[in-house]
Tab-separated table of C-alpha atoms and ligand atoms in Angstrom:
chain	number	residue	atom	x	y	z
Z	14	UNK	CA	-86.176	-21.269	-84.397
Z	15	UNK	CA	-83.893	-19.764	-81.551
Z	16	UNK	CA	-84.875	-16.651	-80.451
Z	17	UNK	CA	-82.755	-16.214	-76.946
Z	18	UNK	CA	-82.111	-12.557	-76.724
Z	19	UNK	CA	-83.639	-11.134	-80.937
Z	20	UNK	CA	-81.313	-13.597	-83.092
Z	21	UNK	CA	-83.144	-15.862	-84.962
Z	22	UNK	CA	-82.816	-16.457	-88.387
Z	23	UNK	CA	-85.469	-14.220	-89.317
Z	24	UNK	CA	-83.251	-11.278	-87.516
Z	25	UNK	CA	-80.368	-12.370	-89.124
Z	26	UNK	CA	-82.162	-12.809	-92.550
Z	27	UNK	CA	-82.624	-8.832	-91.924
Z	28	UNK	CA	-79.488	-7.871	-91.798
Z	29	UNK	CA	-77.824	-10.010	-94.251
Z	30	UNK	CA	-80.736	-8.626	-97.071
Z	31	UNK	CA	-79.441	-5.224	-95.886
Z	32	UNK	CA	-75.955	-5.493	-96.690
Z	33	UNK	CA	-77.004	-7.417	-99.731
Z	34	UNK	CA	-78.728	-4.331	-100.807
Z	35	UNK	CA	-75.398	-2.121	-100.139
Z	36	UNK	CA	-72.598	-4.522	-102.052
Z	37	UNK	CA	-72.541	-5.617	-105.378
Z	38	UNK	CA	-71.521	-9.421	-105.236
Z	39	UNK	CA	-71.190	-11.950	-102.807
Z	40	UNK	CA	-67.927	-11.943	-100.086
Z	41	UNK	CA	-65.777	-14.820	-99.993
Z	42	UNK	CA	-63.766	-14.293	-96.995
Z	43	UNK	CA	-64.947	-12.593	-93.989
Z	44	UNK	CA	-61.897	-10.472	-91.770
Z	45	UNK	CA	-62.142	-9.679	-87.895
Z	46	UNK	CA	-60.334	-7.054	-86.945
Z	47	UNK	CA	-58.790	-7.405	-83.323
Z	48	UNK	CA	-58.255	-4.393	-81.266
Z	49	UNK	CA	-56.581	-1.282	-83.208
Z	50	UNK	CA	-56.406	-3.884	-86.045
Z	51	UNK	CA	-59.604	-2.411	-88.016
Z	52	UNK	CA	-56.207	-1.056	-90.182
Z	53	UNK	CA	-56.553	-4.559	-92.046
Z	54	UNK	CA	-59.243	-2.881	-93.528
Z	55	UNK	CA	-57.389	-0.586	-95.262
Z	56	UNK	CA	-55.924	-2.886	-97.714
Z	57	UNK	CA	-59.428	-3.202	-99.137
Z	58	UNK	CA	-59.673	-1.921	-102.898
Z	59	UNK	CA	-63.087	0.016	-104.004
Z	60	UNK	CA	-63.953	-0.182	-100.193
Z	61	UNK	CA	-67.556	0.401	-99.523
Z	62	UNK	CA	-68.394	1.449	-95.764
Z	63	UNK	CA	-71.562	0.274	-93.785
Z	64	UNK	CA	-71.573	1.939	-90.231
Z	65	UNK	CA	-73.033	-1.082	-87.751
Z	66	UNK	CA	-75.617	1.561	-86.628
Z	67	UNK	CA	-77.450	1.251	-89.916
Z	68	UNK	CA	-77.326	-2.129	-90.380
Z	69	UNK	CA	-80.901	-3.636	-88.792
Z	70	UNK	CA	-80.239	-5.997	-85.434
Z	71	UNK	CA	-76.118	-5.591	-85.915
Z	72	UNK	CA	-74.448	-5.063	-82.293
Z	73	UNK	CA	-72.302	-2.322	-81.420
Z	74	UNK	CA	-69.392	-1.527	-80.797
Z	75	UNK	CA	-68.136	0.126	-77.403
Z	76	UNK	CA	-64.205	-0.414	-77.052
Z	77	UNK	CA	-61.571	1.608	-78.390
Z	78	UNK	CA	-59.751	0.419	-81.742
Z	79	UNK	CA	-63.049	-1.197	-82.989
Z	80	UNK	CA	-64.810	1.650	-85.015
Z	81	UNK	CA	-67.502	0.067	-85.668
Z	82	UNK	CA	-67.555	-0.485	-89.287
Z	83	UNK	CA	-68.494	-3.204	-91.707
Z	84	UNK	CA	-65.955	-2.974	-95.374
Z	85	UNK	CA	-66.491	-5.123	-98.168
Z	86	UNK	CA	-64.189	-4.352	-100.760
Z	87	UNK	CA	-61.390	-6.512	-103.072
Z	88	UNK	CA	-58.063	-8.246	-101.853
Z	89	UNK	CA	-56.372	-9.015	-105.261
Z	90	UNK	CA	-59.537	-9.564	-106.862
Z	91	UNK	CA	-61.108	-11.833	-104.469
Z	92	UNK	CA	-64.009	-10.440	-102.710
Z	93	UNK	CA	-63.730	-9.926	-99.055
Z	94	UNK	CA	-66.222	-8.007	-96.153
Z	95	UNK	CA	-63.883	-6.905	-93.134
Z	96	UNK	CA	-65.175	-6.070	-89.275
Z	97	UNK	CA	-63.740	-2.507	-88.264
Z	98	UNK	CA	-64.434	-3.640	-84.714
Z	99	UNK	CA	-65.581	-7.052	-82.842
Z	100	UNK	CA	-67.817	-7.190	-79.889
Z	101	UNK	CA	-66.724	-8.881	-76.464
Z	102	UNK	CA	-68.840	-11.171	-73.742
Z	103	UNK	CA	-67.551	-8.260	-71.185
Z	104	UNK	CA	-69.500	-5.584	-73.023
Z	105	UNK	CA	-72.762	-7.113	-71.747
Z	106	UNK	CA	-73.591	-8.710	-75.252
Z	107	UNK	CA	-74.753	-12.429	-75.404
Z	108	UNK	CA	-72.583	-14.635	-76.692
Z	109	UNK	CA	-75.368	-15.024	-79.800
Z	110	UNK	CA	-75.068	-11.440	-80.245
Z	111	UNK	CA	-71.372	-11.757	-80.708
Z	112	UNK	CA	-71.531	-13.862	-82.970
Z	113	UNK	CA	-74.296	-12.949	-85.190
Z	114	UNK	CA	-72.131	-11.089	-88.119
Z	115	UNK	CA	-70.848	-14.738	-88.319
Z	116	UNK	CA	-73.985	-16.532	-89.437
Z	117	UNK	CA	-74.535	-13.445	-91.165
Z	118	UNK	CA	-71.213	-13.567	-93.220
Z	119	UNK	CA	-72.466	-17.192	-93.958
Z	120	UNK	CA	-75.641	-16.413	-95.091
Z	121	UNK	CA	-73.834	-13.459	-97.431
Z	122	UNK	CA	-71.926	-16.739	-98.651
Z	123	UNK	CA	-68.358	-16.438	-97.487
Z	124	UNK	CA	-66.455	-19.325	-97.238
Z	125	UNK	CA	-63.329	-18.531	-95.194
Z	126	UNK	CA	-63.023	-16.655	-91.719
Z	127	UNK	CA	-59.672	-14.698	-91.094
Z	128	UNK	CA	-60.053	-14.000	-87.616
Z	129	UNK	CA	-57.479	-11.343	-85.358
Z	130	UNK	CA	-56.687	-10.629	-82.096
Z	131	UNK	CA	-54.789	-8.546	-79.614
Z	132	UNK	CA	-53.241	-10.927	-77.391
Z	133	UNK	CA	-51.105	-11.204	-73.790
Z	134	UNK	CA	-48.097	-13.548	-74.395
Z	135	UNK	CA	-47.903	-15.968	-71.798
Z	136	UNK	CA	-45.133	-17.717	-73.480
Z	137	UNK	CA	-42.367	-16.691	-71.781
Z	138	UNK	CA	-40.531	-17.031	-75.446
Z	139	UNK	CA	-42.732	-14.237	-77.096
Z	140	UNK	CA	-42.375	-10.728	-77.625
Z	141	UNK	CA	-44.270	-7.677	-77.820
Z	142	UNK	CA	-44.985	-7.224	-81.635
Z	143	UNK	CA	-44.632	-11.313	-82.576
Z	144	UNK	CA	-47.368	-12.857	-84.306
Z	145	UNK	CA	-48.940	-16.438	-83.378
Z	146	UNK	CA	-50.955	-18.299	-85.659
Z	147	UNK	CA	-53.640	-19.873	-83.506
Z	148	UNK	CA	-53.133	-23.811	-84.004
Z	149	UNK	CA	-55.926	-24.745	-81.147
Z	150	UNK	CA	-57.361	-23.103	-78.248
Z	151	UNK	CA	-58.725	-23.744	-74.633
Z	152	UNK	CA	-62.490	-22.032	-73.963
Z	153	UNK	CA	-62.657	-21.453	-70.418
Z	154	UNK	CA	-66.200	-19.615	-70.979
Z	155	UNK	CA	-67.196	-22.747	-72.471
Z	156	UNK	CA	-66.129	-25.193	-69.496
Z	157	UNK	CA	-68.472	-23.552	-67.174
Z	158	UNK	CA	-71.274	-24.269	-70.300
Z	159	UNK	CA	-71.336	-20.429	-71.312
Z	160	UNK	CA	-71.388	-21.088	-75.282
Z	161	UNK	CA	-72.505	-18.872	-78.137
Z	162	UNK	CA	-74.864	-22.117	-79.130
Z	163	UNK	CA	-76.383	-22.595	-76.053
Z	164	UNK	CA	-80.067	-23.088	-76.682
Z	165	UNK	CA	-81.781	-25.505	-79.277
Z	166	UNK	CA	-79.796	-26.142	-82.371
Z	167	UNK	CA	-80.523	-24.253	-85.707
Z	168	UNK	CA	-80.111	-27.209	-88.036
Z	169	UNK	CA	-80.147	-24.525	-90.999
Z	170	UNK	CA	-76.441	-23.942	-89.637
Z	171	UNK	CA	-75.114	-27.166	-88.848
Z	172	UNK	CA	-75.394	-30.103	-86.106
Z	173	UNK	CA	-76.188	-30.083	-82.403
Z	174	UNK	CA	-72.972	-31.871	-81.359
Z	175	UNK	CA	-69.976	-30.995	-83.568
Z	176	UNK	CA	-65.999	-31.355	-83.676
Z	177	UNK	CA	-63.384	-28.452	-82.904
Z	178	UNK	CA	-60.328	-30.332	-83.312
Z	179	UNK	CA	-58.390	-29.397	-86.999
Z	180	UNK	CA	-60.577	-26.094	-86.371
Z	181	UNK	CA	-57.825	-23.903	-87.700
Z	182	UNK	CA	-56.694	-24.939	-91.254
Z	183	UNK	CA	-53.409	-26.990	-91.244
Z	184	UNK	CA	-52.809	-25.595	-95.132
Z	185	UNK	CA	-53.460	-22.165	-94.278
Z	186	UNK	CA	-51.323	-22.318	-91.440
Z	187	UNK	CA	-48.615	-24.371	-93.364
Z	188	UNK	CA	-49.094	-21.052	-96.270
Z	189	UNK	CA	-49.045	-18.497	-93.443
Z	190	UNK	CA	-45.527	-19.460	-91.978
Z	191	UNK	CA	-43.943	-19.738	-95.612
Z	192	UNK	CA	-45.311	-15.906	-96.262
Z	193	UNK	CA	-44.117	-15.079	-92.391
Z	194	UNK	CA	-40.633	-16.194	-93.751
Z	195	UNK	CA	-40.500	-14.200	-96.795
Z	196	UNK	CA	-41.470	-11.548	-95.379
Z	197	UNK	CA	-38.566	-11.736	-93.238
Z	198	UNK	CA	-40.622	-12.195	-89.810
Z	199	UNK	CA	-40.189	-15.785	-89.589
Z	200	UNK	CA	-38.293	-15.093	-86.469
Z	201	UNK	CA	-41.243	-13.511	-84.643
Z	202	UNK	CA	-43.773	-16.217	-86.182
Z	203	UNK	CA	-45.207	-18.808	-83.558
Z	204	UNK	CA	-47.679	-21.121	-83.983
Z	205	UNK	CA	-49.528	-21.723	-80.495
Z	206	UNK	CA	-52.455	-22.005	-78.591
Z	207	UNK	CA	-55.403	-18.979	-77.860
Z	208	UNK	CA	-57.107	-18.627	-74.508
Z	209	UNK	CA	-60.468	-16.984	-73.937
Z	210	UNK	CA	-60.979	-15.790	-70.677
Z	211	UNK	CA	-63.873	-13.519	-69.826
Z	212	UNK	CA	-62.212	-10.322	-68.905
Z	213	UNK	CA	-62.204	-7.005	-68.472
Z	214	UNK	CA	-59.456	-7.420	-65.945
Z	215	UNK	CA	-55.832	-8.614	-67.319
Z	216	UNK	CA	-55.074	-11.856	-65.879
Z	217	UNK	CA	-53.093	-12.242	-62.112
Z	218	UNK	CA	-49.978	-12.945	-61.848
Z	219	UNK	CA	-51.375	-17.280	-60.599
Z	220	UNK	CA	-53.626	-16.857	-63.646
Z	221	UNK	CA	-50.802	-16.367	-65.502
Z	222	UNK	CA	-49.057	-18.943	-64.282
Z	223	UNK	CA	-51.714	-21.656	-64.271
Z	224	UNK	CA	-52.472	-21.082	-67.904
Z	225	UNK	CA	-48.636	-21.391	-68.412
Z	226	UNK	CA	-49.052	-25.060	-66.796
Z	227	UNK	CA	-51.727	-25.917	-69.170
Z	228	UNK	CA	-49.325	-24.766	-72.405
Z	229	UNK	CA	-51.343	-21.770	-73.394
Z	230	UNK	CA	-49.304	-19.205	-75.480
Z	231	UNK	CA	-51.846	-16.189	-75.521
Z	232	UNK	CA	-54.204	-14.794	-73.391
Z	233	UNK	CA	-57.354	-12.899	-74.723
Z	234	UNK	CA	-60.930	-11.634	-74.406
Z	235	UNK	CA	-62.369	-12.748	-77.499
Z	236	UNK	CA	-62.174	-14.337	-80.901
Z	237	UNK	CA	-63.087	-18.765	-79.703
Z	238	UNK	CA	-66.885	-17.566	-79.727
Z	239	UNK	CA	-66.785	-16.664	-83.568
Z	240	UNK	CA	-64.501	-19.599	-84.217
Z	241	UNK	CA	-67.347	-21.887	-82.732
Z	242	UNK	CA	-70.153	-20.381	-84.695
Z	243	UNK	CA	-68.200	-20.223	-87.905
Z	244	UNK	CA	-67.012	-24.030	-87.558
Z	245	UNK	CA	-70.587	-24.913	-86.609
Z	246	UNK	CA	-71.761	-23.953	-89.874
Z	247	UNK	CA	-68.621	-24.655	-92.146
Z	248	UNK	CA	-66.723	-22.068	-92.416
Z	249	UNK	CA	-62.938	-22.861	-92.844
Z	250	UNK	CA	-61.111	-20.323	-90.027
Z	251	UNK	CA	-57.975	-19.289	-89.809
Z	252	UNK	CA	-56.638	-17.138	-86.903
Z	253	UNK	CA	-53.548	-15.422	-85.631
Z	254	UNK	CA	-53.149	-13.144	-82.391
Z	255	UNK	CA	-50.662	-10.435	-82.383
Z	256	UNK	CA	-48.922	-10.359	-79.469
Z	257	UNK	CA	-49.660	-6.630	-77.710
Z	258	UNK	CA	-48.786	-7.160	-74.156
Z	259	UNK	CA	-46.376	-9.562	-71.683
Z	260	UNK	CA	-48.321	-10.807	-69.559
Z	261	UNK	CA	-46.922	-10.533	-66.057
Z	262	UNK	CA	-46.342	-13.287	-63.973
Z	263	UNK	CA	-44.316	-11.740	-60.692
Z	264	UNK	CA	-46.107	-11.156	-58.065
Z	265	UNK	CA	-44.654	-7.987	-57.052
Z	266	UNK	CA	-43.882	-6.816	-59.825
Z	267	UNK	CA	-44.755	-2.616	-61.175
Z	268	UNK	CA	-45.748	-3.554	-64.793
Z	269	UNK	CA	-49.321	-3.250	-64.866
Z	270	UNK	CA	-50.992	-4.138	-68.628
Z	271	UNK	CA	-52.992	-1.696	-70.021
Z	272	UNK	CA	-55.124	-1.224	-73.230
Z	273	UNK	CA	-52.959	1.943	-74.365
Z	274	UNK	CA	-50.070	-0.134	-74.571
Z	275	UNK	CA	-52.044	-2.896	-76.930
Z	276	UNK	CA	-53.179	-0.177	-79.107
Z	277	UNK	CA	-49.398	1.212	-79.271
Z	278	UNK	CA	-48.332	-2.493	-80.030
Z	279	UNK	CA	-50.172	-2.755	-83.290
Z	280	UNK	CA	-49.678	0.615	-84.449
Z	281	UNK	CA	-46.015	-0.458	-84.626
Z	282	UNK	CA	-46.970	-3.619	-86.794
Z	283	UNK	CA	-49.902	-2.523	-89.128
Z	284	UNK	CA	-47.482	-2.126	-92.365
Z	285	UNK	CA	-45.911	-6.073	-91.867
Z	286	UNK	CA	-49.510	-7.091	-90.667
Z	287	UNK	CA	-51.531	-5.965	-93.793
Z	288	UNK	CA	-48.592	-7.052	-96.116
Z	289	UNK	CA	-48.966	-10.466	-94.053
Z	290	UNK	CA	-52.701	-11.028	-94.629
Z	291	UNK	CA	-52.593	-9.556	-98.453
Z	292	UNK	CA	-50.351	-12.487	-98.968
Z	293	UNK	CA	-52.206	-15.020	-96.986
Z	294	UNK	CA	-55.276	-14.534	-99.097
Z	295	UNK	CA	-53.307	-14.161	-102.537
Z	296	UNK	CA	-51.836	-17.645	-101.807
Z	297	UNK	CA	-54.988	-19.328	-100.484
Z	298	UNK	CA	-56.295	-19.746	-104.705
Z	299	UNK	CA	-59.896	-18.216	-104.273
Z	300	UNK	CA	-59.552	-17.197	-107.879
Q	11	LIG	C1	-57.731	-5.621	-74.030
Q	11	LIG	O1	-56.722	-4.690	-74.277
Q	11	LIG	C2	-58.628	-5.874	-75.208
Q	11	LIG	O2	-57.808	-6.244	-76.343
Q	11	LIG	C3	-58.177	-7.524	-76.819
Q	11	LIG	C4	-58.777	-8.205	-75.594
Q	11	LIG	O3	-59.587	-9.313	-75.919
Q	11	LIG	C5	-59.530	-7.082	-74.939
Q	11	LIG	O4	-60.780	-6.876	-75.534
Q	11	LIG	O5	-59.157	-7.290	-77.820
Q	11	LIG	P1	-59.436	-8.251	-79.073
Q	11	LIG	O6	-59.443	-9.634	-78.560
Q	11	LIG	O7	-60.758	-7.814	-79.618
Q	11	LIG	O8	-58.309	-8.013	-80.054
């Protein structure tokens, strides 16, 4: 019934029959890739690549480290479709837009979101290469009533007013930080809480410091849109932010952030990150 900027159900119906058309069974778990983390995608077995381009009404993507490809391919035998590439509110797309390859996944009947980011650690406690799995989050986009379900409510989804506390799976989680430990990266393992602000500038050094007085651990551009959508219409989630940049909090200081230096950051992971997120699915039971 909505139909705010071309992404009503009958758009998204589209593009979900397309990608039906290119895979032969159904995903179960759908992975976004955070910036220069499309590599997740290359623990896919008997990967099959759809280009966004050819995918009818599918956004695209315009930032560096998101290619701009859709994977579905085979974690351990469990089915899973995987994002080369997310799209962000500072690229000019609606917030619908976004989130569309959400609904989509849904409608393509996947069950679980694994969702990734590049993050800024505001944590004074975390390091360039940690990992934090995202145990709530603050939407600033949403306090000034900028929200991906703005508009009247597609009941074929889920419920006008719904909850986003427990939004990221306490099990998971719990599975997550025993796998973290085995791998021997329990030391640079956080759980912690996501910020969205709007970007494309880095934060100031008093934005830093006032979302250090309201306990947020990481600072990013993305990801609490599809976590919305995706809890809206039942889809369990479970996040983590890797940790690409400090976020600088001295005034005067001559460290300037810069996307470069994120990319760099999870080149330098992408072994320990796709061993990380093999094991998280292997231990979730799809089978
Ligand atoms: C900044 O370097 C970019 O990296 C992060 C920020 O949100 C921003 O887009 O990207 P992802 O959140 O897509 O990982």
């Amino acid at each position: 019934p909505i139909d705010e900027d071309g992404f009503s159900l009958t758009h998204l119906q589209k593009a979900t029959s397309y990608i039906k058309g290119k895979i032969p069974s159904s995903p179960r778990i759908l992975i976004i890739c955070g910036s220069g983390l499309g590599i997740l995608a290359d623990s896919l077995q008997s990967p099959i690549v759809i280009p966004y381009g050819d995918i009818p009404n599918f956004p695209e993507s315009t930032i560096k480290g998101h290619s701009g490809q859709l994977v579905f391919g085979t974690i351990s035998g469990i089915n899973v479709l995987c994002m080369k590439g997310r799209f962000h509110y500072y690229e000019g797309h609606s917030l619908k837009k976004i989130t569309s390859p959400v609904r989509i996944a849904k409608l393509l009947g996947v069950e679980l979101l694994i969702i990734t980011n590049a993050a800024g650690g505001v944590n004074q406690k975390y390091k360039v290469g940690d990992i934090m799995l995202i145990k709530d989050h603050i939407n600033f986009l949403g306090f000034a009533g900028t929200h991906p379900l703005r508009g009247l409510n597609d009941d074929d989804f889920g419920d006008r007013f719904f909850p986003v506390n427990r939004s990221y799976d306490k099990n998971i989680r719990k599975i997550a930080v025993e796998i973290g430990q085995s791998l021997g990266i329990g030391p640079n393992l956080h759980e912690g809480v996501y910020a969205m602000v709007g970007g494309p500038n880095y934060e100031s050094p008093s934005e830093v410091r006032a979302l250090r007085t309201l306990n947020v651990d990481a600072v990013g551009m993305s990801t609490i849109p599809e976590v919305l959508v995706a809890k809206h219409c039942g889809l369990k989630v479970f996040g983590f932010s890797l940790i690409t940049n400090e976020c600088v909090a001295d005034y005067d200081s001559e460290k300037q952030p810069n996307h470069e230096e994120v990319l760099a950051a999870v080149n330098s992971r992408t072994q320990q990150l796709k061993d990380f997120v093999i094991k998280v699915i292997e231990k979730c039971n799809f089978n």
